[in-house]
PDB file of C-alpha atoms and ligand atoms in Angstrom:
ATOM      1  CA  UNK A  39      36.272 -60.269-153.069  1.00 37.00           C
ATOM      2  CA  UNK A  40      33.056 -59.151-150.206  1.00 38.00           C
ATOM      3  CA  UNK A  41      34.293 -56.433-148.207  1.00 37.00           C
ATOM      4  CA  UNK A  42      33.165 -58.292-144.989  1.00 37.00           C
ATOM      5  CA  UNK A  43      35.966 -61.112-145.592  1.00 37.00           C
ATOM      6  CA  UNK A  44      38.230 -61.183-142.685  1.00 39.00           C
ATOM      7  CA  UNK A  45      41.434 -59.222-143.968  1.00 38.00           C
ATOM      8  CA  UNK A  46      43.850 -62.028-143.081  1.00 39.00           C
ATOM      9  CA  UNK A  47      41.877 -63.962-145.522  1.00 37.00           C
ATOM     10  CA  UNK A  48      41.834 -61.814-148.109  1.00 38.00           C
ATOM     11  CA  UNK A  49      43.699 -63.096-151.411  1.00 39.00           C
ATOM     12  CA  UNK A  50      44.709 -62.474-154.965  1.00 41.00           C
ATOM     13  CA  UNK A  51      46.060 -64.467-157.467  1.00 38.00           C
ATOM     14  CA  UNK A  52      48.863 -62.004-157.817  1.00 40.00           C
ATOM     15  CA  UNK A  53      49.703 -62.246-154.109  1.00 44.00           C
ATOM     16  CA  UNK A  54      49.430 -65.578-153.869  1.00 39.00           C
ATOM     17  CA  UNK A  55      52.164 -66.367-156.480  1.00 38.00           C
ATOM     18  CA  UNK A  56      54.215 -63.496-155.391  1.00 40.00           C
ATOM     19  CA  UNK A  57      54.658 -65.085-152.433  1.00 41.00           C
ATOM     20  CA  UNK A  58      54.636 -68.630-153.520  1.00 40.00           C
ATOM     21  CA  UNK A  59      57.349 -67.321-155.724  1.00 37.00           C
ATOM     22  CA  UNK A  60      59.495 -65.989-152.890  1.00 39.00           C
ATOM     23  CA  UNK A  61      59.433 -69.120-151.138  1.00 38.00           C
ATOM     24  CA  UNK A  62      60.623 -70.645-154.137  1.00 36.00           C
ATOM     25  CA  UNK A  63      58.024 -72.892-153.571  1.00 37.00           C
ATOM     26  CA  UNK A  64      56.052 -73.736-157.089  1.00 37.00           C
ATOM     27  CA  UNK A  65      56.836 -77.208-157.902  1.00 38.00           C
ATOM     28  CA  UNK A  66      56.746 -77.546-162.291  1.00 38.00           C
ATOM     29  CA  UNK A  67      54.972 -80.883-161.519  1.00 42.00           C
ATOM     30  CA  UNK A  68      52.233 -79.697-158.827  1.00 40.00           C
ATOM     31  CA  UNK A  69      48.972 -79.022-160.658  1.00 42.00           C
ATOM     32  CA  UNK A  70      47.799 -75.529-161.253  1.00 40.00           C
ATOM     33  CA  UNK A  71      46.203 -74.167-158.645  1.00 44.00           C
ATOM     34  CA  UNK A  72      42.110 -74.122-159.249  1.00 45.00           C
ATOM     35  CA  UNK A  73      40.251 -70.918-157.645  1.00 47.00           C
ATOM     36  CA  UNK A  74      38.721 -73.160-155.299  1.00 47.00           C
ATOM     37  CA  UNK A  75      42.108 -74.146-154.004  1.00 51.00           C
ATOM     38  CA  UNK A  76      43.125 -70.587-154.344  1.00 52.00           C
ATOM     39  CA  UNK A  77      40.514 -69.256-152.134  1.00 51.00           C
ATOM     40  CA  UNK A  78      41.528 -71.843-149.242  1.00 63.00           C
ATOM     41  CA  UNK A  79      44.996 -70.645-148.889  1.00 67.00           C
ATOM     42  CA  UNK A  80      45.727 -68.000-146.730  1.00 72.00           C
ATOM     43  CA  UNK A  81      48.819 -66.218-147.552  1.00 74.00           C
ATOM     44  CA  UNK A  82      49.939 -64.303-144.934  1.00 80.00           C
ATOM     45  CA  UNK A  83      53.280 -65.938-144.180  1.00 78.00           C
ATOM     46  CA  UNK A  84      53.928 -67.839-140.707  1.00 80.00           C
ATOM     47  CA  UNK A  85      49.838 -68.234-140.447  1.00 89.00           C
ATOM     48  CA  UNK A  86      48.963 -71.749-139.031  1.00 92.00           C
ATOM     49  CA  UNK A  87      46.568 -73.370-141.270  1.00 93.00           C
ATOM     50  CA  UNK A  88      44.854 -77.002-140.848  1.00 96.00           C
ATOM     51  CA  UNK A  89      45.233 -79.198-143.981  1.00 97.00           C
ATOM     52  CA  UNK A  90      43.856 -82.673-144.372  1.00 98.00           C
ATOM     53  CA  UNK A  91      45.189 -84.998-146.501  1.00 98.00           C
ATOM     54  CA  UNK A  92      45.154 -88.635-147.080  1.00 98.00           C
ATOM     55  CA  UNK A  93      48.279 -90.460-146.878  1.00 98.00           C
ATOM     56  CA  UNK A  94      49.390 -93.730-146.900  1.00 98.00           C
ATOM     57  CA  UNK A  95      45.570 -94.467-147.140  1.00 97.00           C
ATOM     58  CA  UNK A  96      45.361 -92.649-143.645  1.00 97.00           C
ATOM     59  CA  UNK A  97      43.338 -89.216-143.737  1.00 98.00           C
ATOM     60  CA  UNK A  98      44.793 -86.874-141.332  1.00 97.00           C
ATOM     61  CA  UNK A  99      44.368 -83.202-140.484  1.00 98.00           C
ATOM     62  CA  UNK A 100      47.535 -81.188-140.020  1.00 96.00           C
ATOM     63  CA  UNK A 101      47.978 -77.415-138.904  1.00 96.00           C
ATOM     64  CA  UNK A 102      51.185 -76.493-140.466  1.00 95.00           C
ATOM     65  CA  UNK A 103      52.750 -73.419-141.326  1.00 96.00           C
ATOM     66  CA  UNK A 104      51.456 -72.256-144.267  1.00 94.00           C
ATOM     67  CA  UNK A 105      55.267 -71.889-145.393  1.00 95.00           C
ATOM     68  CA  UNK A 106      55.541 -75.573-144.967  1.00 97.00           C
ATOM     69  CA  UNK A 107      56.643 -77.790-147.667  1.00 98.00           C
ATOM     70  CA  UNK A 108      54.705 -80.930-148.480  1.00 98.00           C
ATOM     71  CA  UNK A 109      58.238 -82.751-147.643  1.00 98.00           C
ATOM     72  CA  UNK A 110      58.852 -81.052-144.308  1.00 98.00           C
ATOM     73  CA  UNK A 111      55.105 -81.913-143.471  1.00 98.00           C
ATOM     74  CA  UNK A 112      55.495 -85.414-144.230  1.00 98.00           C
ATOM     75  CA  UNK A 113      59.424 -85.718-142.295  1.00 98.00           C
ATOM     76  CA  UNK A 114      58.656 -83.596-139.808  1.00 97.00           C
ATOM     77  CA  UNK A 115      54.584 -83.352-138.733  1.00 96.00           C
ATOM     78  CA  UNK A 116      53.993 -86.962-139.794  1.00 97.00           C
ATOM     79  CA  UNK A 117      57.531 -88.341-139.059  1.00 97.00           C
ATOM     80  CA  UNK A 118      57.390 -90.367-142.561  1.00 98.00           C
ATOM     81  CA  UNK A 119      61.216 -90.127-143.205  1.00 98.00           C
ATOM     82  CA  UNK A 120      61.010 -91.969-146.502  1.00 98.00           C
ATOM     83  CA  UNK A 121      61.107 -88.831-148.692  1.00 98.00           C
ATOM     84  CA  UNK A 122      64.284 -87.572-148.356  1.00 98.00           C
ATOM     85  CA  UNK A 123      65.555 -83.732-148.075  1.00 98.00           C
ATOM     86  CA  UNK A 124      68.513 -83.710-150.848  1.00 98.00           C
ATOM     87  CA  UNK A 125      68.871 -80.392-152.011  1.00 98.00           C
ATOM     88  CA  UNK A 126      65.441 -78.890-151.120  1.00 98.00           C
ATOM     89  CA  UNK A 127      65.423 -76.896-154.459  1.00 97.00           C
ATOM     90  CA  UNK A 128      63.863 -79.753-157.168  1.00 98.00           C
ATOM     91  CA  UNK A 129      67.362 -80.778-158.661  1.00 98.00           C
ATOM     92  CA  UNK A 130      67.596 -84.112-157.191  1.00 98.00           C
ATOM     93  CA  UNK A 131      64.299 -85.697-156.775  1.00 98.00           C
ATOM     94  CA  UNK A 132      64.960 -87.599-153.800  1.00 98.00           C
ATOM     95  CA  UNK A 133      62.121 -86.560-151.862  1.00 98.00           C
ATOM     96  CA  UNK A 134      59.532 -87.604-155.063  1.00 98.00           C
ATOM     97  CA  UNK A 135      56.268 -88.671-153.946  1.00 98.00           C
ATOM     98  CA  UNK A 136      52.828 -89.492-155.521  1.00 98.00           C
ATOM     99  CA  UNK A 137      50.484 -86.671-155.095  1.00 98.00           C
ATOM    100  CA  UNK A 138      46.941 -87.817-156.460  1.00 98.00           C
ATOM    101  CA  UNK A 139      48.438 -90.292-158.940  1.00 97.00           C
ATOM    102  CA  UNK A 140      51.312 -88.335-160.137  1.00 98.00           C
ATOM    103  CA  UNK A 141      54.929 -87.724-159.692  1.00 98.00           C
ATOM    104  CA  UNK A 142      56.120 -84.631-157.587  1.00 98.00           C
ATOM    105  CA  UNK A 143      59.059 -83.081-156.091  1.00 98.00           C
ATOM    106  CA  UNK A 144      57.664 -82.529-152.517  1.00 98.00           C
ATOM    107  CA  UNK A 145      60.252 -79.794-151.392  1.00 98.00           C
ATOM    108  CA  UNK A 146      58.773 -77.995-153.934  1.00 98.00           C
ATOM    109  CA  UNK A 147      55.046 -77.344-153.113  1.00 98.00           C
ATOM    110  CA  UNK A 148      53.475 -75.993-150.048  1.00 97.00           C
ATOM    111  CA  UNK A 149      51.758 -78.567-148.307  1.00 98.00           C
ATOM    112  CA  UNK A 150      48.538 -76.169-147.854  1.00 96.00           C
ATOM    113  CA  UNK A 151      48.161 -76.264-151.504  1.00 96.00           C
ATOM    114  CA  UNK A 152      46.943 -79.654-151.517  1.00 98.00           C
ATOM    115  CA  UNK A 153      43.981 -79.703-149.143  1.00 97.00           C
ATOM    116  CA  UNK A 154      42.130 -83.128-150.055  1.00 98.00           C
ATOM    117  CA  UNK A 155      45.078 -84.520-151.999  1.00 98.00           C
ATOM    118  CA  UNK A 156      46.031 -88.273-151.547  1.00 98.00           C
ATOM    119  CA  UNK A 157      49.670 -88.996-151.378  1.00 98.00           C
ATOM    120  CA  UNK A 158      51.600 -91.956-151.527  1.00 98.00           C
ATOM    121  CA  UNK A 159      55.048 -92.224-149.836  1.00 98.00           C
ATOM    122  CA  UNK A 160      57.664 -95.308-149.894  1.00 98.00           C
ATOM    123  CA  UNK A 161      55.881 -96.136-146.336  1.00 98.00           C
ATOM    124  CA  UNK A 162      52.614 -96.858-147.976  1.00 98.00           C
ATOM    125  CA  UNK A 163      53.946 -98.929-151.659  1.00 98.00           C
ATOM    126  CA  UNK A 164      53.964-102.446-150.143  1.00 97.00           C
ATOM    127  CA  UNK A 165      50.561-104.184-149.462  1.00 95.00           C
ATOM    128  CA  UNK A 166      51.384-105.431-145.842  1.00 93.00           C
ATOM    129  CA  UNK A 167      54.244-107.430-146.225  1.00 94.00           C
ATOM    130  CA  UNK A 168      54.121-107.997-149.689  1.00 97.00           C
ATOM    131  CA  UNK A 169      56.468-105.279-151.625  1.00 98.00           C
ATOM    132  CA  UNK A 170      55.876-103.481-154.614  1.00 98.00           C
ATOM    133  CA  UNK A 171      56.635-105.257-157.707  1.00 98.00           C
ATOM    134  CA  UNK A 172      59.414-102.276-158.386  1.00 98.00           C
ATOM    135  CA  UNK A 173      60.647-102.582-154.777  1.00 98.00           C
ATOM    136  CA  UNK A 174      61.248-106.168-155.116  1.00 98.00           C
ATOM    137  CA  UNK A 175      62.920-105.396-158.352  1.00 98.00           C
ATOM    138  CA  UNK A 176      65.059-103.188-157.046  1.00 98.00           C
ATOM    139  CA  UNK A 177      66.567-105.622-154.704  1.00 98.00           C
ATOM    140  CA  UNK A 178      66.454-108.033-157.632  1.00 98.00           C
ATOM    141  CA  UNK A 179      68.941-106.411-159.749  1.00 98.00           C
ATOM    142  CA  UNK A 180      70.945-104.147-157.063  1.00 97.00           C
ATOM    143  CA  UNK A 181      68.764-101.181-157.933  1.00 98.00           C
ATOM    144  CA  UNK A 182      70.955 -99.261-155.183  1.00 97.00           C
ATOM    145  CA  UNK A 183      73.936 -98.537-153.050  1.00 97.00           C
ATOM    146  CA  UNK A 184      73.601 -96.093-150.055  1.00 98.00           C
ATOM    147  CA  UNK A 185      69.725 -95.953-150.691  1.00 98.00           C
ATOM    148  CA  UNK A 186      69.578 -92.325-150.041  1.00 98.00           C
ATOM    149  CA  UNK A 187      67.545 -91.994-153.440  1.00 98.00           C
ATOM    150  CA  UNK A 188      66.167 -95.095-153.547  1.00 98.00           C
ATOM    151  CA  UNK A 189      62.673 -94.073-152.386  1.00 98.00           C
ATOM    152  CA  UNK A 190      62.418 -91.276-154.763  1.00 98.00           C
ATOM    153  CA  UNK A 191      63.617 -93.417-157.367  1.00 98.00           C
ATOM    154  CA  UNK A 192      61.020 -95.998-156.744  1.00 98.00           C
ATOM    155  CA  UNK A 193      57.949 -93.919-156.594  1.00 98.00           C
ATOM    156  CA  UNK A 194      59.061 -92.130-159.586  1.00 98.00           C
ATOM    157  CA  UNK A 195      59.585 -95.434-161.376  1.00 98.00           C
ATOM    158  CA  UNK A 196      56.151 -96.219-160.263  1.00 98.00           C
ATOM    159  CA  UNK A 197      54.601 -93.208-162.158  1.00 98.00           C
ATOM    160  CA  UNK A 198      57.251 -93.562-165.135  1.00 98.00           C
ATOM    161  CA  UNK A 199      55.507 -97.148-165.564  1.00 98.00           C
ATOM    162  CA  UNK A 200      52.109 -95.890-165.124  1.00 98.00           C
ATOM    163  CA  UNK A 201      52.983 -93.019-167.520  1.00 98.00           C
ATOM    164  CA  UNK A 202      53.794 -95.504-170.431  1.00 97.00           C
ATOM    165  CA  UNK A 203      57.462 -94.224-170.919  1.00 98.00           C
ATOM    166  CA  UNK A 204      59.013 -96.986-170.547  1.00 98.00           C
ATOM    167  CA  UNK A 205      59.069 -97.948-174.114  1.00 97.00           C
ATOM    168  CA  UNK A 206      62.763 -98.592-174.139  1.00 97.00           C
ATOM    169  CA  UNK A 207      65.749 -98.149-171.750  1.00 98.00           C
ATOM    170  CA  UNK A 208      66.620 -94.925-173.506  1.00 98.00           C
ATOM    171  CA  UNK A 209      62.922 -93.716-173.021  1.00 98.00           C
ATOM    172  CA  UNK A 210      63.112 -94.920-169.075  1.00 98.00           C
ATOM    173  CA  UNK A 211      66.345 -93.145-168.907  1.00 98.00           C
ATOM    174  CA  UNK A 212      64.984 -90.079-170.372  1.00 98.00           C
ATOM    175  CA  UNK A 213      61.756 -90.059-167.797  1.00 98.00           C
ATOM    176  CA  UNK A 214      63.797 -90.854-164.714  1.00 98.00           C
ATOM    177  CA  UNK A 215      66.276 -87.754-165.301  1.00 98.00           C
ATOM    178  CA  UNK A 216      65.065 -85.675-162.775  1.00 98.00           C
ATOM    179  CA  UNK A 217      66.159 -88.528-159.914  1.00 98.00           C
ATOM    180  CA  UNK A 218      69.708 -88.324-159.590  1.00 98.00           C
ATOM    181  CA  UNK A 219      71.796 -90.950-157.799  1.00 98.00           C
ATOM    182  CA  UNK A 220      75.385 -90.169-156.678  1.00 97.00           C
ATOM    183  CA  UNK A 221      76.024 -93.622-156.324  1.00 98.00           C
ATOM    184  CA  UNK A 222      75.751 -94.153-159.919  1.00 97.00           C
ATOM    185  CA  UNK A 223      73.360 -97.369-159.557  1.00 98.00           C
ATOM    186  CA  UNK A 224      71.453 -95.961-162.899  1.00 98.00           C
ATOM    187  CA  UNK A 225      71.771 -99.271-164.867  1.00 98.00           C
ATOM    188  CA  UNK A 226      70.537-101.567-162.444  1.00 98.00           C
ATOM    189  CA  UNK A 227      67.782 -98.750-161.929  1.00 98.00           C
ATOM    190  CA  UNK A 228      66.606 -98.687-165.594  1.00 98.00           C
ATOM    191  CA  UNK A 229      67.078-102.678-165.540  1.00 98.00           C
ATOM    192  CA  UNK A 230      64.825-103.044-162.229  1.00 98.00           C
ATOM    193  CA  UNK A 231      62.138-100.754-164.159  1.00 98.00           C
ATOM    194  CA  UNK A 232      62.168-102.260-167.339  1.00 98.00           C
ATOM    195  CA  UNK A 233      61.359-105.789-165.992  1.00 97.00           C
ATOM    196  CA  UNK A 234      58.860-104.506-163.576  1.00 98.00           C
ATOM    197  CA  UNK A 235      57.024-102.638-166.574  1.00 97.00           C
ATOM    198  CA  UNK A 236      57.643-106.243-168.653  1.00 93.00           C
ATOM    199  CA  UNK A 237      56.018-107.602-165.930  1.00 80.00           C
ATOM    200  CA  UNK A 238      52.763-105.987-166.425  1.00 70.00           C
TER     201      UNK A 238
HETATM  202 FE1  FES B  78      63.294 -82.394-153.318  1.00 52.34          FE
HETATM  203 FE2  FES B  78      66.162 -82.784-154.399  1.00 52.34          FE
HETATM  204  S1  FES B  78      65.389 -82.455-151.887  1.00 52.34           S
HETATM  205  S2  FES B  78      64.366 -82.178-155.583  1.00 52.34           S
HETATM  206 FE1  FES B  79      73.222 -94.067-153.307  1.00 52.34          FE
HETATM  207 FE2  FES B  79      71.442 -93.664-155.153  1.00 52.34          FE
HETATM  208  S1  FES B  79      71.811 -95.196-154.215  1.00 52.34           S
HETATM  209  S2  FES B  79      72.525 -92.025-154.081  1.00 52.34           S
END
């Protein structure tokens, strides 16, 4: 790296990975860092950095502490509380959102890693007053009880359908296994996904 570069912006892959791992914040499902993205992230803990994201079709720039998870940015800074913080460690799927069309656990990835990304949360899934077909199917088939897991289940289900992992109920169960429902609504969740996939 050029010596003239500001020391606070200097970065190596080792430092980045070390810092992120220490924070427990690398998402297994998140895209690998590109060199460009790597160079844009300041890894000095506690540094505030602006990140620009398109969230539910609206482009916004938010200054955040570089240790902020994508989930905390959505919930605490943008006030989109549909994505839930269940475990905050990648075990429950309640925080699932779509990141550039892929489902990710937003609790496990840092907001500043996703400069320029497109994000869809449950708040952006409907088309105005018209629910997404999977949202309607969850209602039709009682795919929820308390509702805490539901936004994550629906976003994950949308991706599951897009990925084509709906060949059988067993396949749906397998590819939805990262989303836990403490109320045990699994049978109806699978039915909702099965019906929606079949209606495409
Ligand atoms: Fe993210 Fe549980 S809150 S996986
Ligand atoms: Fe209650 Fe799934 S509906 S946790």
